[in-house]
Tab-separated table of N, CA and C in Angstrom:
chain	number	residue	atom	x	y	z
A	1	UNK	N	7.676	12.845	-15.495
A	1	UNK	CA	6.419	12.197	-15.804
A	1	UNK	C	6.713	10.899	-16.554
A	2	UNK	N	5.949	9.885	-16.265
A	2	UNK	CA	6.124	8.598	-16.926
A	2	UNK	C	5.750	8.703	-18.395
A	3	UNK	N	6.563	8.124	-19.246
A	3	UNK	CA	6.283	8.084	-20.675
A	3	UNK	C	5.303	6.946	-20.918
A	4	UNK	N	4.050	7.266	-21.152
A	4	UNK	CA	3.011	6.242	-21.285
A	4	UNK	C	3.127	5.427	-22.563
A	5	UNK	N	3.954	5.844	-23.494
A	5	UNK	CA	4.106	5.057	-24.718
A	5	UNK	C	4.784	3.723	-24.443
A	6	UNK	N	5.467	3.598	-23.303
A	6	UNK	CA	6.113	2.339	-22.948
A	6	UNK	C	5.174	1.393	-22.198
A	7	UNK	N	4.007	1.865	-21.810
A	7	UNK	CA	3.074	1.022	-21.068
A	7	UNK	C	2.496	-0.062	-21.969
A	8	UNK	N	2.235	-1.242	-21.378
A	8	UNK	CA	1.602	-2.294	-22.173
A	8	UNK	C	0.218	-1.834	-22.628
A	9	UNK	N	-0.276	-2.428	-23.641
A	9	UNK	CA	-1.595	-2.072	-24.156
A	9	UNK	C	-2.716	-2.441	-23.200
A	10	UNK	N	-3.956	-2.229	-23.622
A	10	UNK	CA	-5.093	-2.454	-22.747
A	10	UNK	C	-5.485	-3.925	-22.552
A	11	UNK	N	-4.824	-4.844	-23.223
A	11	UNK	CA	-5.186	-6.253	-23.110
A	11	UNK	C	-5.072	-6.717	-21.653
A	12	UNK	N	-6.124	-7.297	-21.147
A	12	UNK	CA	-6.198	-7.692	-19.737
A	12	UNK	C	-5.068	-8.630	-19.322
A	13	UNK	N	-4.678	-9.556	-20.181
A	13	UNK	CA	-3.647	-10.520	-19.797
A	13	UNK	C	-2.314	-9.846	-19.488
A	14	UNK	N	-2.080	-8.638	-20.009
A	14	UNK	CA	-0.846	-7.914	-19.719
A	14	UNK	C	-0.819	-7.360	-18.291
A	15	UNK	N	-1.982	-7.173	-17.704
A	15	UNK	CA	-2.108	-6.568	-16.382
A	15	UNK	C	-2.610	-7.552	-15.325
A	16	UNK	N	-3.010	-8.726	-15.711
A	16	UNK	CA	-3.679	-9.655	-14.806
A	16	UNK	C	-2.833	-10.004	-13.579
A	17	UNK	N	-1.538	-9.999	-13.697
A	17	UNK	CA	-0.670	-10.307	-12.566
A	17	UNK	C	-0.958	-9.407	-11.373
A	18	UNK	N	-1.417	-8.195	-11.617
A	18	UNK	CA	-1.659	-7.245	-10.531
A	18	UNK	C	-2.763	-7.710	-9.583
A	19	UNK	N	-3.671	-8.543	-10.068
A	19	UNK	CA	-4.754	-9.017	-9.194
A	19	UNK	C	-4.238	-9.937	-8.098
A	20	UNK	N	-3.049	-10.498	-8.270
A	20	UNK	CA	-2.459	-11.395	-7.284
A	20	UNK	C	-1.424	-10.711	-6.392
A	21	UNK	N	-1.215	-9.433	-6.591
A	21	UNK	CA	-0.168	-8.705	-5.874
A	21	UNK	C	-0.474	-8.578	-4.384
A	22	UNK	N	0.559	-8.735	-3.563
A	22	UNK	CA	0.416	-8.605	-2.110
A	22	UNK	C	0.022	-7.185	-1.713
A	23	UNK	N	0.328	-6.206	-2.535
A	23	UNK	CA	0.009	-4.808	-2.226
A	23	UNK	C	-1.411	-4.424	-2.622
A	24	UNK	N	-2.080	-5.287	-3.332
A	24	UNK	CA	-3.430	-4.968	-3.805
A	24	UNK	C	-4.325	-4.629	-2.613
A	25	UNK	N	-4.933	-3.474	-2.673
A	25	UNK	CA	-5.836	-3.030	-1.619
A	25	UNK	C	-5.149	-2.258	-0.501
A	26	UNK	N	-3.828	-2.221	-0.499
A	26	UNK	CA	-3.122	-1.436	0.505
A	26	UNK	C	-3.038	0.015	0.045
A	27	UNK	N	-2.827	0.900	0.999
A	27	UNK	CA	-2.744	2.318	0.673
A	27	UNK	C	-1.467	2.609	-0.125
A	28	UNK	N	-1.582	3.389	-1.202
A	28	UNK	CA	-0.425	3.679	-2.050
A	28	UNK	C	0.677	4.445	-1.319
A	29	UNK	N	0.329	5.177	-0.265
A	29	UNK	CA	1.322	5.938	0.482
A	29	UNK	C	2.403	5.039	1.074
A	30	UNK	N	2.111	3.759	1.202
A	30	UNK	CA	3.098	2.814	1.721
A	30	UNK	C	4.234	2.612	0.713
A	31	UNK	N	3.952	2.811	-0.566
A	31	UNK	CA	4.905	2.513	-1.635
A	31	UNK	C	5.441	3.748	-2.358
A	32	UNK	N	4.791	4.886	-2.174
A	32	UNK	CA	5.179	6.125	-2.855
A	32	UNK	C	5.406	7.214	-1.821
A	33	UNK	N	6.626	7.746	-1.767
A	33	UNK	CA	6.956	8.731	-0.742
A	33	UNK	C	6.309	10.072	-1.025
A	34	UNK	N	5.908	10.752	0.050
A	34	UNK	CA	5.378	12.105	-0.130
A	34	UNK	C	6.508	13.065	-0.501
A	35	UNK	N	6.152	14.141	-1.135
A	35	UNK	CA	7.146	15.133	-1.536
A	35	UNK	C	7.937	15.603	-0.326
A	36	UNK	N	9.237	15.618	-0.469
A	36	UNK	CA	10.099	16.115	0.593
A	36	UNK	C	10.490	15.084	1.641
A	37	UNK	N	9.965	13.864	1.566
A	37	UNK	CA	10.335	12.857	2.567
A	37	UNK	C	11.786	12.447	2.360
A	38	UNK	N	12.561	12.457	3.439
A	38	UNK	CA	13.980	12.141	3.358
A	38	UNK	C	14.405	11.349	4.591
A	39	UNK	N	15.633	10.913	4.567
A	39	UNK	CA	16.277	10.346	5.741
A	39	UNK	C	15.610	9.118	6.318
A	40	UNK	N	15.557	9.074	7.654
A	40	UNK	CA	15.053	7.908	8.367
A	40	UNK	C	13.591	7.605	8.044
A	41	UNK	N	12.773	8.640	7.885
A	41	UNK	CA	11.358	8.419	7.569
A	41	UNK	C	11.202	7.710	6.230
A	42	UNK	N	11.943	8.171	5.257
A	42	UNK	CA	11.857	7.548	3.934
A	42	UNK	C	12.416	6.126	3.955
A	43	UNK	N	13.516	5.940	4.634
A	43	UNK	CA	14.116	4.609	4.726
A	43	UNK	C	13.160	3.631	5.412
A	44	UNK	N	12.483	4.075	6.459
A	44	UNK	CA	11.533	3.215	7.172
A	44	UNK	C	10.344	2.858	6.278
A	45	UNK	N	9.840	3.841	5.525
A	45	UNK	CA	8.720	3.562	4.626
A	45	UNK	C	9.145	2.588	3.541
A	46	UNK	N	10.339	2.785	2.972
A	46	UNK	CA	10.843	1.872	1.943
A	46	UNK	C	10.989	0.450	2.490
A	47	UNK	N	11.521	0.310	3.704
A	47	UNK	CA	11.673	-1.025	4.300
A	47	UNK	C	10.323	-1.699	4.496
A	48	UNK	N	9.329	-0.934	4.953
A	48	UNK	CA	7.990	-1.499	5.153
A	48	UNK	C	7.393	-1.950	3.819
A	49	UNK	N	7.582	-1.161	2.780
A	49	UNK	CA	7.075	-1.533	1.452
A	49	UNK	C	7.766	-2.790	0.951
A	50	UNK	N	9.061	-2.866	1.147
A	50	UNK	CA	9.822	-4.029	0.690
A	50	UNK	C	9.413	-5.301	1.423
A	51	UNK	N	8.988	-5.179	2.681
A	51	UNK	CA	8.506	-6.361	3.416
A	51	UNK	C	7.250	-6.922	2.759
A	52	UNK	N	6.403	-6.054	2.258
A	52	UNK	CA	5.222	-6.514	1.525
A	52	UNK	C	5.667	-7.228	0.255
A	53	UNK	N	6.621	-6.645	-0.445
A	53	UNK	CA	7.112	-7.232	-1.696
A	53	UNK	C	7.761	-8.603	-1.470
A	54	UNK	N	8.419	-8.787	-0.340
A	54	UNK	CA	9.094	-10.056	-0.057
A	54	UNK	C	8.147	-11.247	-0.117
A	55	UNK	N	6.908	-11.048	0.277
A	55	UNK	CA	5.942	-12.156	0.296
A	55	UNK	C	4.997	-12.143	-0.907
A	56	UNK	N	5.311	-11.333	-1.887
A	56	UNK	CA	4.419	-11.175	-3.044
A	56	UNK	C	4.660	-12.272	-4.084
A	57	UNK	N	3.580	-12.944	-4.513
A	57	UNK	CA	3.729	-14.007	-5.505
A	57	UNK	C	4.032	-13.500	-6.918
A	58	UNK	N	3.852	-12.205	-7.159
A	58	UNK	CA	4.094	-11.664	-8.507
A	58	UNK	C	5.191	-10.600	-8.490
A	59	UNK	N	6.090	-10.721	-7.542
A	59	UNK	CA	7.175	-9.739	-7.406
A	59	UNK	C	7.990	-9.613	-8.688
A	60	UNK	N	8.318	-10.721	-9.304
A	60	UNK	CA	9.129	-10.688	-10.528
A	60	UNK	C	8.406	-9.948	-11.644
A	61	UNK	N	7.121	-10.228	-11.836
A	61	UNK	CA	6.351	-9.545	-12.883
A	61	UNK	C	6.273	-8.043	-12.594
A	62	UNK	N	6.099	-7.695	-11.335
A	62	UNK	CA	6.015	-6.292	-10.938
A	62	UNK	C	7.319	-5.561	-11.247
A	63	UNK	N	8.438	-6.160	-10.864
A	63	UNK	CA	9.727	-5.536	-11.134
A	63	UNK	C	9.993	-5.444	-12.631
A	64	UNK	N	9.662	-6.492	-13.344
A	64	UNK	CA	9.844	-6.483	-14.808
A	64	UNK	C	9.048	-5.334	-15.428
A	65	UNK	N	7.813	-5.159	-14.983
A	65	UNK	CA	6.970	-4.067	-15.479
A	65	UNK	C	7.615	-2.711	-15.177
A	66	UNK	N	8.043	-2.511	-13.928
A	66	UNK	CA	8.616	-1.223	-13.529
A	66	UNK	C	9.876	-0.903	-14.326
A	67	UNK	N	10.692	-1.905	-14.582
A	67	UNK	CA	11.905	-1.683	-15.378
A	67	UNK	C	11.569	-1.403	-16.840
A	68	UNK	N	10.592	-2.128	-17.371
A	68	UNK	CA	10.227	-1.959	-18.785
A	68	UNK	C	9.675	-0.566	-19.058
A	69	UNK	N	8.817	-0.079	-18.167
A	69	UNK	CA	8.199	1.234	-18.408
A	69	UNK	C	8.989	2.373	-17.759
A	70	UNK	N	10.098	1.994	-17.104
A	70	UNK	CA	10.939	2.982	-16.406
A	70	UNK	C	10.125	3.775	-15.399
A	71	UNK	N	9.404	3.046	-14.566
A	71	UNK	CA	8.564	3.663	-13.531
A	71	UNK	C	9.433	4.571	-12.656
A	72	UNK	N	9.136	5.870	-12.626
A	72	UNK	CA	10.029	6.799	-11.930
A	72	UNK	C	9.779	6.942	-10.430
A	73	UNK	N	8.698	6.387	-9.907
A	73	UNK	CA	8.352	6.617	-8.503
A	73	UNK	C	7.991	5.318	-7.802
A	74	UNK	N	8.260	5.289	-6.507
A	74	UNK	CA	7.760	4.235	-5.648
A	74	UNK	C	8.572	2.954	-5.618
A	75	UNK	N	8.135	2.069	-4.728
A	75	UNK	CA	8.719	0.740	-4.603
A	75	UNK	C	7.904	-0.199	-5.477
A	76	UNK	N	8.570	-0.850	-6.406
A	76	UNK	CA	7.949	-1.821	-7.316
A	76	UNK	C	8.823	-3.069	-7.321
A	77	UNK	N	8.235	-4.215	-7.132
A	77	UNK	CA	8.998	-5.458	-7.185
A	77	UNK	C	10.113	-5.522	-6.151
A	78	UNK	N	9.963	-4.789	-5.068
A	78	UNK	CA	10.951	-4.818	-4.003
A	78	UNK	C	12.111	-3.865	-4.163
A	79	UNK	N	12.071	-3.008	-5.180
A	79	UNK	CA	13.157	-2.037	-5.385
A	79	UNK	C	12.610	-0.613	-5.406
A	80	UNK	N	13.372	0.303	-4.834
A	80	UNK	CA	13.016	1.721	-4.876
A	80	UNK	C	13.346	2.290	-6.253
A	81	UNK	N	12.925	3.503	-6.493
A	81	UNK	CA	13.236	4.138	-7.779
A	81	UNK	C	14.747	4.288	-7.968
A	82	UNK	N	15.476	4.601	-6.888
A	82	UNK	CA	16.931	4.731	-6.995
A	82	UNK	C	17.574	3.389	-7.341
A	83	UNK	N	17.104	2.331	-6.712
A	83	UNK	CA	17.657	1.003	-6.979
A	83	UNK	C	17.368	0.562	-8.408
A	84	UNK	N	16.175	0.872	-8.901
A	84	UNK	CA	15.847	0.521	-10.294
A	84	UNK	C	16.695	1.322	-11.267
A	85	UNK	N	16.917	2.591	-10.976
A	85	UNK	CA	17.765	3.411	-11.852
A	85	UNK	C	19.187	2.868	-11.895
A	86	UNK	N	19.696	2.423	-10.754
A	86	UNK	CA	21.073	1.898	-10.742
A	86	UNK	C	21.164	0.598	-11.535
A	87	UNK	N	20.098	-0.185	-11.560
A	87	UNK	CA	20.067	-1.394	-12.400
A	87	UNK	C	20.046	-1.032	-13.878
A	88	UNK	N	19.288	-0.009	-14.212
A	88	UNK	CA	19.117	0.377	-15.607
A	88	UNK	C	20.331	1.107	-16.159
A	89	UNK	N	21.083	1.791	-15.333
A	89	UNK	CA	22.229	2.577	-15.822
A	89	UNK	C	23.237	1.762	-16.592
A	90	UNK	N	23.700	0.614	-16.066
A	90	UNK	CA	24.651	-0.174	-16.851
A	90	UNK	C	24.032	-0.701	-18.162
A	91	UNK	N	22.740	-0.961	-18.133
A	91	UNK	CA	22.071	-1.438	-19.355
A	91	UNK	C	22.060	-0.359	-20.423
A	92	UNK	N	21.803	0.879	-20.029
A	92	UNK	CA	21.800	1.972	-20.994
A	92	UNK	C	23.200	2.216	-21.553
A	93	UNK	N	24.214	2.062	-20.717
A	93	UNK	CA	25.587	2.299	-21.161
A	93	UNK	C	26.018	1.292	-22.229
A	94	UNK	N	25.486	0.068	-22.171
A	94	UNK	CA	25.865	-0.936	-23.140
A	94	UNK	C	24.958	-0.941	-24.370
A	95	UNK	N	23.839	-0.243	-24.302
A	95	UNK	CA	22.882	-0.238	-25.412
A	95	UNK	C	23.337	0.651	-26.541
């Protein structure tokens, strides 16, 4: 479960970037895998989600948010949860 204590506060300016996101209004299933999804199906869904992220004007803010709050699920800022964890692992080792 996500630790909500790391989430930004309720101030609108902290979340405003989301209104410009390329994924806004798309179905969340495109970015969050169903339980048990593996292999080619999961890889195809991840690739489709990443294509949306490629053209997103707020991709950097999205990825920064996901890394800051340690978002455990889905594609955020063009990276899967596994890819974000691999980025964070070396950071934790040096902290």
